[in-house]
Structure formats: C-alpha cells, structure tokens
Coordinates of C-alpha atoms in Angstrom, one line a residue:
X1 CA 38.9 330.6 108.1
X2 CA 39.8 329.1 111.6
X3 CA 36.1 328.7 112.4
X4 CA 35.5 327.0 109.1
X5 CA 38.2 324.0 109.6
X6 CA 37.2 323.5 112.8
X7 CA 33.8 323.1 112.0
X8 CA 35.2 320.3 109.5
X9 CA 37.8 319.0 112.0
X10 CA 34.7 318.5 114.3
X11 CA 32.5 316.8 111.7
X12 CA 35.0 314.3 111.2
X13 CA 35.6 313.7 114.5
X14 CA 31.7 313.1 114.2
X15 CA 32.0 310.8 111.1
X16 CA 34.7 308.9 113.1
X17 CA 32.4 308.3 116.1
X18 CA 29.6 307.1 114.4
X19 CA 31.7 304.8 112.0
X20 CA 33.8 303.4 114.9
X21 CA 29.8 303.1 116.4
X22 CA 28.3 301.2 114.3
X23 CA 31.5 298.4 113.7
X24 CA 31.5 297.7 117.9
X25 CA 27.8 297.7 117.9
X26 CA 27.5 294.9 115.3
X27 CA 30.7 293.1 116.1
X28 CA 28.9 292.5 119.4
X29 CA 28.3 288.7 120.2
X30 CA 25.5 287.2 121.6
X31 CA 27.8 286.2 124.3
X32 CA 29.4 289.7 124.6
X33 CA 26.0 291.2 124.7
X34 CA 25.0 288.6 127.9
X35 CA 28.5 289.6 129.1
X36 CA 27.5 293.8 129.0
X37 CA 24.0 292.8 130.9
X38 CA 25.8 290.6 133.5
X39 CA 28.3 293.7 134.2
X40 CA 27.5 296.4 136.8
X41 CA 26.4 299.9 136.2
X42 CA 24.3 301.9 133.9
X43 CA 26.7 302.5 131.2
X44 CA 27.1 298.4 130.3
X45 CA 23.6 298.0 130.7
X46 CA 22.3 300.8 128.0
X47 CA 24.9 299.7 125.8
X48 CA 23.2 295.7 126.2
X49 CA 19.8 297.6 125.6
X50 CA 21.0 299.4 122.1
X51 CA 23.2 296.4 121.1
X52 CA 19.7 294.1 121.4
X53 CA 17.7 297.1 119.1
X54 CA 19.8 296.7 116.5
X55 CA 17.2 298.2 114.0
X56 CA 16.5 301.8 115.7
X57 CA 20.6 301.6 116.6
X58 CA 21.5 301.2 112.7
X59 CA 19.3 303.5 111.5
X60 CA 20.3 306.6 114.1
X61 CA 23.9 306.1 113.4
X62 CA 23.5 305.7 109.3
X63 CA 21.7 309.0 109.6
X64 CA 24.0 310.4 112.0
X65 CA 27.3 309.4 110.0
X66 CA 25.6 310.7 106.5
X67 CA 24.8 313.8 108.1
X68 CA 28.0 314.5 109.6
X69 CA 29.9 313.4 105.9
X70 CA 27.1 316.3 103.6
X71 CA 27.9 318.4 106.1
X72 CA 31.7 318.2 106.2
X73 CA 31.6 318.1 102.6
X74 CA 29.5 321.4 102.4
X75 CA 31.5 323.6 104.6
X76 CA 34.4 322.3 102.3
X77 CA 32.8 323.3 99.5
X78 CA 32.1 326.8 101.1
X79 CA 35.3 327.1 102.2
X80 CA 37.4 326.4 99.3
X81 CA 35.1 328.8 97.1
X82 CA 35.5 331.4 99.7
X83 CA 39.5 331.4 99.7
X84 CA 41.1 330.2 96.4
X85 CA 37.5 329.9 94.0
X86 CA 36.0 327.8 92.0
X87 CA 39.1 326.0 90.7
X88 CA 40.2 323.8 93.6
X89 CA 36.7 322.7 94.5
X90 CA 38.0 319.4 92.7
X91 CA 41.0 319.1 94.6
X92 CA 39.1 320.2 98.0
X93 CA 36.3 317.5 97.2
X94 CA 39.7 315.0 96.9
X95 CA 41.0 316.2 100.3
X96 CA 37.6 315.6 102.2
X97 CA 37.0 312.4 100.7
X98 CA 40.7 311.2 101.7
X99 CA 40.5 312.7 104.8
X100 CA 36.8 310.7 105.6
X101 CA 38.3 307.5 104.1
X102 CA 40.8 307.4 106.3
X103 CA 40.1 309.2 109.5
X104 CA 36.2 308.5 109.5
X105 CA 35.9 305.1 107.9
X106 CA 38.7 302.9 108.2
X107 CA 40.8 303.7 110.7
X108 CA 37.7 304.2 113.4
X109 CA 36.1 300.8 112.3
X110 CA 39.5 298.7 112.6
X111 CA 39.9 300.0 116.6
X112 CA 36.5 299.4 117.1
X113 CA 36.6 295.6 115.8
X114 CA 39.5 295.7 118.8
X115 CA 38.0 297.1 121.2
X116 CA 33.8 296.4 120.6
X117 CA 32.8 296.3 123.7
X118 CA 34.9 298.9 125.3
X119 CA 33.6 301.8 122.1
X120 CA 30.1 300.5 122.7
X121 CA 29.6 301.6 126.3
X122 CA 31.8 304.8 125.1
X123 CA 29.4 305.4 122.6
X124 CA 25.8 303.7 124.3
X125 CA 24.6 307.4 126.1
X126 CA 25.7 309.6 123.5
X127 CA 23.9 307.5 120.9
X128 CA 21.3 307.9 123.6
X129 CA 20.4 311.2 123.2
X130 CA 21.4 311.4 119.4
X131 CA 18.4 309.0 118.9
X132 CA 16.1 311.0 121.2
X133 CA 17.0 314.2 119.7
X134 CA 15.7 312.5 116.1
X135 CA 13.7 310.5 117.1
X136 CA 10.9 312.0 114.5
X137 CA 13.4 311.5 111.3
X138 CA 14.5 308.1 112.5
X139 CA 11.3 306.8 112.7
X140 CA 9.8 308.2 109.3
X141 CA 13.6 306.5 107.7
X142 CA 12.7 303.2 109.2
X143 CA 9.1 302.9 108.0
X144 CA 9.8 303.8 104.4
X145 CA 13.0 301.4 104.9
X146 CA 11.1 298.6 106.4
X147 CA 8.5 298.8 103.6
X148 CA 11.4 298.1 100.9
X149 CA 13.8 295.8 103.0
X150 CA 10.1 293.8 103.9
X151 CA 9.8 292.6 99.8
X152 CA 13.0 291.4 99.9
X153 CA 13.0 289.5 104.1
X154 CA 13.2 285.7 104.0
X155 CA 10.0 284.1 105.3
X156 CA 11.6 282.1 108.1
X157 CA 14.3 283.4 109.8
X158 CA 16.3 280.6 111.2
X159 CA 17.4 281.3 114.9
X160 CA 20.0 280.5 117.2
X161 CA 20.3 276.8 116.7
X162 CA 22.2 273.2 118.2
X163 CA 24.4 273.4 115.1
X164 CA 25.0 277.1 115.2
X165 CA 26.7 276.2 118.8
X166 CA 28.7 273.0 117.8
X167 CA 30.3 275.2 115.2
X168 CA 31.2 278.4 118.0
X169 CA 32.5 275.2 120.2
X170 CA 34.6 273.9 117.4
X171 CA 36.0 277.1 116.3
X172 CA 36.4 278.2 120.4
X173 CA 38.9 274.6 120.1
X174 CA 40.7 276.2 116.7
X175 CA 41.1 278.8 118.5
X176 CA 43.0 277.6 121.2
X177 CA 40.2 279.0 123.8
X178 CA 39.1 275.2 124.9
X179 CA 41.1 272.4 124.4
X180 CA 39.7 268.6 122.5
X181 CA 38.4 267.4 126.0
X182 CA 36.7 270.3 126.8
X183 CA 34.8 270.1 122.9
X184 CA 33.8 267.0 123.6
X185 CA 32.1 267.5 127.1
X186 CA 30.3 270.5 125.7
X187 CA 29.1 268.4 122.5
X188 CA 27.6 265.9 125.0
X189 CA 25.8 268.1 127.1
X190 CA 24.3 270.2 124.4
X191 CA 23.5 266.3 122.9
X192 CA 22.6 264.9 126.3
X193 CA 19.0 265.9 126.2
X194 CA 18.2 264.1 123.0
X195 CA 19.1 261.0 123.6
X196 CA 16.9 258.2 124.9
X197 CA 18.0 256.2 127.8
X198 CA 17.7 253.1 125.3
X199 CA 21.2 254.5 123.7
X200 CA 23.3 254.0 127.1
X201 CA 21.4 250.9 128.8
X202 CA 22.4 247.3 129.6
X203 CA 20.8 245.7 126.9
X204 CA 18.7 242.9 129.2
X205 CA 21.2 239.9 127.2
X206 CA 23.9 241.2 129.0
X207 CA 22.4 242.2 131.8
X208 CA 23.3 239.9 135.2
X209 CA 20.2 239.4 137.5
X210 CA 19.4 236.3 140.0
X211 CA 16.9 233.7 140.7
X212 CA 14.1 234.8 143.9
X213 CA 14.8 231.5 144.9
X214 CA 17.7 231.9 146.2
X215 CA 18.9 233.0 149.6
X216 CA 21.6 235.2 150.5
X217 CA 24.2 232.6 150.9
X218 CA 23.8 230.7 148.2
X219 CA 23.8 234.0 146.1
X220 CA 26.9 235.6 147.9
X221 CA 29.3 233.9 145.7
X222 CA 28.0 235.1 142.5
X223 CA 27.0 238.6 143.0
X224 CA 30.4 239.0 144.8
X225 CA 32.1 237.8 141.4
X226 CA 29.9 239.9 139.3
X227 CA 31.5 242.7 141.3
X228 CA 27.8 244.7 140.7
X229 CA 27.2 246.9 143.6
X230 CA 23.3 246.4 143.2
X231 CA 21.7 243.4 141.1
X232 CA 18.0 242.8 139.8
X233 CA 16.0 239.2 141.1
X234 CA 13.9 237.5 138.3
X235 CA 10.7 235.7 139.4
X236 CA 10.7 232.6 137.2
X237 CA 12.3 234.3 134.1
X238 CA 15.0 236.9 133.6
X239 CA 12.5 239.0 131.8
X240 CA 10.5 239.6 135.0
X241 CA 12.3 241.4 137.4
X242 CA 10.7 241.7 140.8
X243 CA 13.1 243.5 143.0
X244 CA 16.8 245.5 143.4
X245 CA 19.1 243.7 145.7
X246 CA 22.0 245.5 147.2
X247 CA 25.1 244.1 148.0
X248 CA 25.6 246.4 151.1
X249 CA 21.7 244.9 152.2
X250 CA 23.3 241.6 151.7
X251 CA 26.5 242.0 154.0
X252 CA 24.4 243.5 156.7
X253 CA 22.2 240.4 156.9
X254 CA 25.1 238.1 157.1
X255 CA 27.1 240.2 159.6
X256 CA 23.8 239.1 161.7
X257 CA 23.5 235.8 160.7
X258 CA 20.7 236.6 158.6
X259 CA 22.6 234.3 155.4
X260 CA 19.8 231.7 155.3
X261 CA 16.8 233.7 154.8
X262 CA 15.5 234.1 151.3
X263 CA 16.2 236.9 148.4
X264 CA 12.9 238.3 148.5
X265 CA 13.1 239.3 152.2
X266 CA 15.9 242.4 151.3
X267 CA 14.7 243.2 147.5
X268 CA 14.4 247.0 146.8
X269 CA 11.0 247.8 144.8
X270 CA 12.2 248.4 141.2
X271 CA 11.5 251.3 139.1
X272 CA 10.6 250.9 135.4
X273 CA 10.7 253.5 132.9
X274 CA 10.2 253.7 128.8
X275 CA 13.4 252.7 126.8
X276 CA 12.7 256.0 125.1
X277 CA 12.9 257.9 128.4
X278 CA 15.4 261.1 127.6
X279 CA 18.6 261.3 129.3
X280 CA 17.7 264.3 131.4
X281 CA 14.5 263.4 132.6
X282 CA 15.8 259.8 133.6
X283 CA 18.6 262.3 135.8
X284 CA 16.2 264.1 137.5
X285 CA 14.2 260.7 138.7
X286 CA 17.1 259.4 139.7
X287 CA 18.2 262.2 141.2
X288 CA 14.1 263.4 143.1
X289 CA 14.2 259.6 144.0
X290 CA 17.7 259.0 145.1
X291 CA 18.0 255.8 143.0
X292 CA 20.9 254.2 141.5
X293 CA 19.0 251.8 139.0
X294 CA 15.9 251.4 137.1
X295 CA 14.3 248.5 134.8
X296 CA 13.7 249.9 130.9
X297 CA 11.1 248.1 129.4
X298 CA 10.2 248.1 125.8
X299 CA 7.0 249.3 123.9
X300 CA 5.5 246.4 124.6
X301 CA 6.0 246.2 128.5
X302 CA 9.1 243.3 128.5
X303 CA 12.3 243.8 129.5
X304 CA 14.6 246.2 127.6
X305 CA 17.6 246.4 129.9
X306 CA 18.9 248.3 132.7
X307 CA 20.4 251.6 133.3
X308 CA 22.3 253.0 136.2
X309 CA 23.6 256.5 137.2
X310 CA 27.0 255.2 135.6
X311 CA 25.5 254.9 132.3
X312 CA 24.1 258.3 132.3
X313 CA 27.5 260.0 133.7
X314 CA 29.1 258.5 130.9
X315 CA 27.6 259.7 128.3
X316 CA 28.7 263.2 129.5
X317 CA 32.6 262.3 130.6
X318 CA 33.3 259.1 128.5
X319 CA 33.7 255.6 130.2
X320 CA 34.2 255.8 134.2
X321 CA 36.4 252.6 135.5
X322 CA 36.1 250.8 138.9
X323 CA 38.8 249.1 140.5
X324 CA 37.8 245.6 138.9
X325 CA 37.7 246.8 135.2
X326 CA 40.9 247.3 133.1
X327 CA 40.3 250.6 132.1
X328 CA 42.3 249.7 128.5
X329 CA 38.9 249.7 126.3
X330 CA 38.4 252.4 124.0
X331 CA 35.0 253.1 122.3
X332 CA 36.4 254.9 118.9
X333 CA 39.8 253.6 118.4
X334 CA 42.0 255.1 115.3
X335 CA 43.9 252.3 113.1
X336 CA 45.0 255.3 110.9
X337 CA 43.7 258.6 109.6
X338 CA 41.1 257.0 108.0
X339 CA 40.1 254.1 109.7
X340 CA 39.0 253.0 113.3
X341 CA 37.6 250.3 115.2
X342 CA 34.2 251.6 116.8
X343 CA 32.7 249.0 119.9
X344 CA 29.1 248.5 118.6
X345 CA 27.5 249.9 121.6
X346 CA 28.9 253.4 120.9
X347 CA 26.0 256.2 120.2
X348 CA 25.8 257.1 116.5
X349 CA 25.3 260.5 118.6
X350 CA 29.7 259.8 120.0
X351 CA 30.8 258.6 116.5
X352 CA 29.5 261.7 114.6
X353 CA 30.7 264.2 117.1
X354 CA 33.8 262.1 117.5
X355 CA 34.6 262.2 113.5
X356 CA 32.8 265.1 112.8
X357 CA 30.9 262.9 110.0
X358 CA 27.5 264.3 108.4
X359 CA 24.8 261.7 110.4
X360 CA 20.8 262.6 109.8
X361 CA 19.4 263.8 113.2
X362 CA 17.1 261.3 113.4
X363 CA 19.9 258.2 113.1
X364 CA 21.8 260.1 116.4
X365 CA 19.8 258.2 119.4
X366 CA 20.5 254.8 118.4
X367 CA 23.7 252.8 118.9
X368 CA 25.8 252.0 115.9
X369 CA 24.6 248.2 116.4
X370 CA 20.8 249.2 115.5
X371 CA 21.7 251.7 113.4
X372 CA 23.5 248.8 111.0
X373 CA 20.8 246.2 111.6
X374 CA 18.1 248.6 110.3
X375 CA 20.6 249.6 106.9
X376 CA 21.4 246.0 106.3
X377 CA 17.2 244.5 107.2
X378 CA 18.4 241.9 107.9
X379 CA 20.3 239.4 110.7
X380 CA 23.8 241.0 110.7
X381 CA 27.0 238.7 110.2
X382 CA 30.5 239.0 110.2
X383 CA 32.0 241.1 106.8
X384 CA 28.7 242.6 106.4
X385 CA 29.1 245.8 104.8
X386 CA 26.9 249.5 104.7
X387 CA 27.6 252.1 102.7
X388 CA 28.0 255.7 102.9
X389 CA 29.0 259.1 101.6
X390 CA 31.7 259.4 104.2
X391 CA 32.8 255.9 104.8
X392 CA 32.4 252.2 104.6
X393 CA 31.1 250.2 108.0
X394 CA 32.0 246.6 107.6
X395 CA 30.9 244.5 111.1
X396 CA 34.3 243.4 112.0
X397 CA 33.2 241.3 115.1
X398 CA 30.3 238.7 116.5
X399 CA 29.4 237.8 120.0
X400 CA 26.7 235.0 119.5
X401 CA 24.0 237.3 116.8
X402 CA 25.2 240.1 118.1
X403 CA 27.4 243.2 117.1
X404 CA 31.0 243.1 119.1
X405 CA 32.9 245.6 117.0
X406 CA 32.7 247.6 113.9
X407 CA 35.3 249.0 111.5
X408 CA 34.9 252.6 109.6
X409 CA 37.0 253.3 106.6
X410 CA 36.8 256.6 105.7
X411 CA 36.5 258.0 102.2
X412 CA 38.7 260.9 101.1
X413 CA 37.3 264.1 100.5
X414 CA 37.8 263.7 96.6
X415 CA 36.1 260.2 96.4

C-alpha cells in the first residue's frame, strides 16, 4: 500500500515538473533567451540551447507529462481496486484528477511564470537526458505531428520585425522599466537608419554661404555674425559651392596678418553626397573622414542643401543648442490634447513616433513640409488644409512660398 502511494506521490511530482517545464520554457523571451547565452556556465547555456528548439523541447515534455498523468492514473486505478473495490474507482478517479489539477497543472505553471528563467536551468539537464532516453518515440510523435500541424502552417511566417520592437519599447515605458525620454531615443535609433540625409539637411534657401571673391577681411564681419563655425564659398552662384571655409582657418590667417589674401587660398575641398544618402552611412563618412560638413546635391547634380554632424546628432537626441541660439523652440508643441503646432521641417518619421499616429512607411523619410506639398499638388498657402483618418493639418504659417509652421487637430477616436 505504501509502495503504491508513493509511486503516485512520485508521478505527480513528475507531472509537476514537466508542467512547471514547459510554462518557463515558453515564457522565455527572446531577450531572456540572449540573457541565458550571455550568462556563465553549462547549466544557462543548455537551457539557451533547449529554449531555441522549441519543437523537440515541446514535444519531450508533452510526452513526458502525459506519461507521467496515465500512469498516476493507473496505479490509482490499481490501487483503489486492490483495497476498497470496484466501487470507489469513481471517487479515486475524482481524487487523482483534483490532485493533478492542482498540484501538477496549476500550481507548478503559476511559479514557473515567476520564476522562468530560474525553473528553466533547473529543469534544462534533466530534460536532457529525458529527451535522449526517448529520443526514438519523440521523433516518430514529431513526424506524424509535423505532417498534420504542416496542412494547417501559415505560408509566411512573419519574423521579428521594426514594429514588433516599437511595441516591447512602448510597453517597457507602461511599464515603468524606461521612462518617455528614453522611448524616444530608442524610436530614433531603431528609425535612424531609414531616413535619408535629405530629412535633416539645410535646405540650400536657408543655407548661408559666401562669395570666392572675397577675402578674409572683408568676409570676417559676416561669417562672425552668422555665428557658423564652418561656411561654404560659391563660385559665381550660391548653387556652386567650391570650397568649406573654417572660421578657426580664418582667425589663424589674421592673427598673421594674412586678412587681405583671398577666400580661395584657405577653402577646405567639399564633399558631396546624394540627398538620399541614409543617416548611418552619411555617419560613418563623416566619421572614416573626420569631416564636419558635406554638400547634398539633388538627382540632378544642383544643390540640395547642407548637412553637418549636428543635424545627424539630432535626429537621435532632439535639437542641440549653442550659446548663440535661444534654446525656447520646440519642434511638436501641444495647444491641447488634441492639437499642436508642428515646425514644418520636423520628420514625418518625429511626428508619428511623437503622436503615435498610423503614417504609411513610405511617407516616414520626408519632412512634414513635402509630405503636405505632395497631398495638396499644388503651391501650398496659408489655411491650406489635408485630410486624414487621424487628424486635420492646416498650414498655419508662411515664410516667402515656404512652409514655417503647421497645425494638427486631432480627431477623437469615435470620429
């Protein structure tokens, strides 16, 4: 009698292990599986290897756990015959299952959605050898399982993807795990190799460039005033820029009374790259070449405008102010809950991330100024409206024929 119940004690205890098994296996994250591979030692490392076959894994343990519950509920059945008869056998078969709700299924699966990682490195070596031991029998069940679940398998599997990780990031900030400032950083660095340098240039009508004709004195007074750092020459025309010309250069000739000597005798070759140049790869030029600047030039080989390291940085931490700019200007900025004021040169890329408002992928590299032009087709103008699912963009501002500022009023979800 003693041997029997602890034969069915020990079967439980079985049931229990594979059920609390098979919870921390599949509760395993991506992330927690990188975590067990990063760790030291055997044990985190075979529990990494089971957690990434999750096929043979499944399959041991199901077989394992329904072996260990038939055979429970046999010696119950034996047992119960053998001391009281055929009459409890109901009541036994009630016991068992109770017993196996509670103490094999439930309870074992709620630790182990506690304590995953922890049960999976208990359990990685003993699973080990259970799936070594039946090996055979696992096999055979997965073949004749694969050839039912494979009817019934979607034809493309979608993987890990950009939006799968903007949802973790938002739901790491729900969380409390990451804060709003931290979200945002991460949303622009898994954006930042998308966009094309044309989305955070110097459009070439605002950009501020100087004469060849010059010489250092005479163009002291207005580079100092510009307060650039490093400034582009024109030859003839401010859409042919010859040379770089840095304001450090300039101080050096003057300090030896090198002010009279022309512009073109300091100028820095230029570099020129493709407005549709990514993000990334203009970092790592500028970064192989130790340069600060570079000339974009458009599909047709004129100027485009002009982007520095600044530009780049900021479209990873936001706007980055020097000592001669107010610091005050905000790129999205919130009238109420559902309307802002968004500057024109903001990505579409920063206002969908920033409002979490459904954008197609393809409308994400351009700013909100030529993303408007190309919905209205025509030359924009002050009142101009374009409308959308989520909102209403009216231009709310004009510098000369272009785009200063834009309003957003949002729709409410029941509109």
């Amino acid at each position: 009698m003693s041997l029997h119940i602890s034969a069915i004690v020990a079967l439980l205890f079985l049931s229990a292990f594979f059920s609390a098994s098979e919870t921390a296996f599949t509760s395993l994250s991506f992330v927690q599986i990188r975590m067990l591979e990063a760790k030291k030692g055997k044990v985190a490392h075979k529990a990494a290897h089971l957690a990434s076959n999750r096929e043979l894994l499944l399959s041991a343990i199901l077989i394992g756990n329904n072996l260990a519950n038939l055979s429970a509920s046999a010696l119950t059945t034996t047992f119960v015959i053998s001391t009281w008869g055929n009459n409890l056998i109901g009541i036994g078969t009630g016991v068992l299952t109770l017993l196996i709700l509670i103490f094999g299924e439930i309870t074992p699966k709620q630790v182990a959605m506690s304590h995953n990682m922890t049960i999976a490195q208990v359990a990685a070596y003993p699973l080990q050898l259970f799936i070594w031991l039946l090996f055979p029998i696992i096999k055979a069940v997965r073949f004749v399982s694969g050839l039912i679940t494979s009817l019934f398998e979607p034809k493309n599997q979608q993987a890990l993807s950009l939006e799968t990780l903007m949802h973790v990031v938002d739901a790491a900030e729900d969380e409390g795990i990451v804060d709003e400032y931290e979200t945002n950083l991460v949303q622009r660095v898994l954006h930042f190799g998308e966009a094309p340098v044309k989305s955070v240039m110097t459009h070439r009508t605002e950009v501020f460039s100087i004469p060849d004709t010059m010489t250092l004195k005479e163009a002291f007074e207005p580079i100092v005033g510009s307060g650039f750092a490093r400034v582009p020459v024109y030859h003839q025309s401010p859409e042919n820029i010859v040379g770089i010309l840095l304001v450090r250069d300039m101080l050096e000739a003057e300090l030896r009374g090198r002010g009279d000597r022309p512009l073109v005798e300091f100028l820095h070759q230029p570099v020129f790259v493709p407005e549709n140049r990514k993000l990334d790869d203009m970092l790592g030029q500028f970064q192989q070449q130790k340069l600060q600047m570079a000339v974009v030039l458009d599909e047709y080989g004129g100027l485009s405008g002009i982007v520095t390291t600044e530009d780049i940085v900021e479209q990873l931490f936001g706007e980055i102010y020097d000592e001669h700019e107010s610091g005050t200007v905000q790129r999205i900025k919130a009238l109420s809950d559902t309307s802002y004021i968004i500057k024109a040169d903001t990505t579409m890329q920063q206002v969908k991330d920033d409002l979490d408002l459904e954008i197609e992928a393809a409308d994400l590299t351009r700013t909100l100024a030529a993303f408007l032009i190309e919905q209205l087709g025509e030359i924009p103008s002050e009142g101009k409206t374009v409308e959308f699912p989520f909102g209403l963009f009216s231009i709310a501002s004009m510098k000369g024929k272009k785009i200063e500022s834009v309003r957003l009023n949002l729709y409410s979800p029941s509109h």
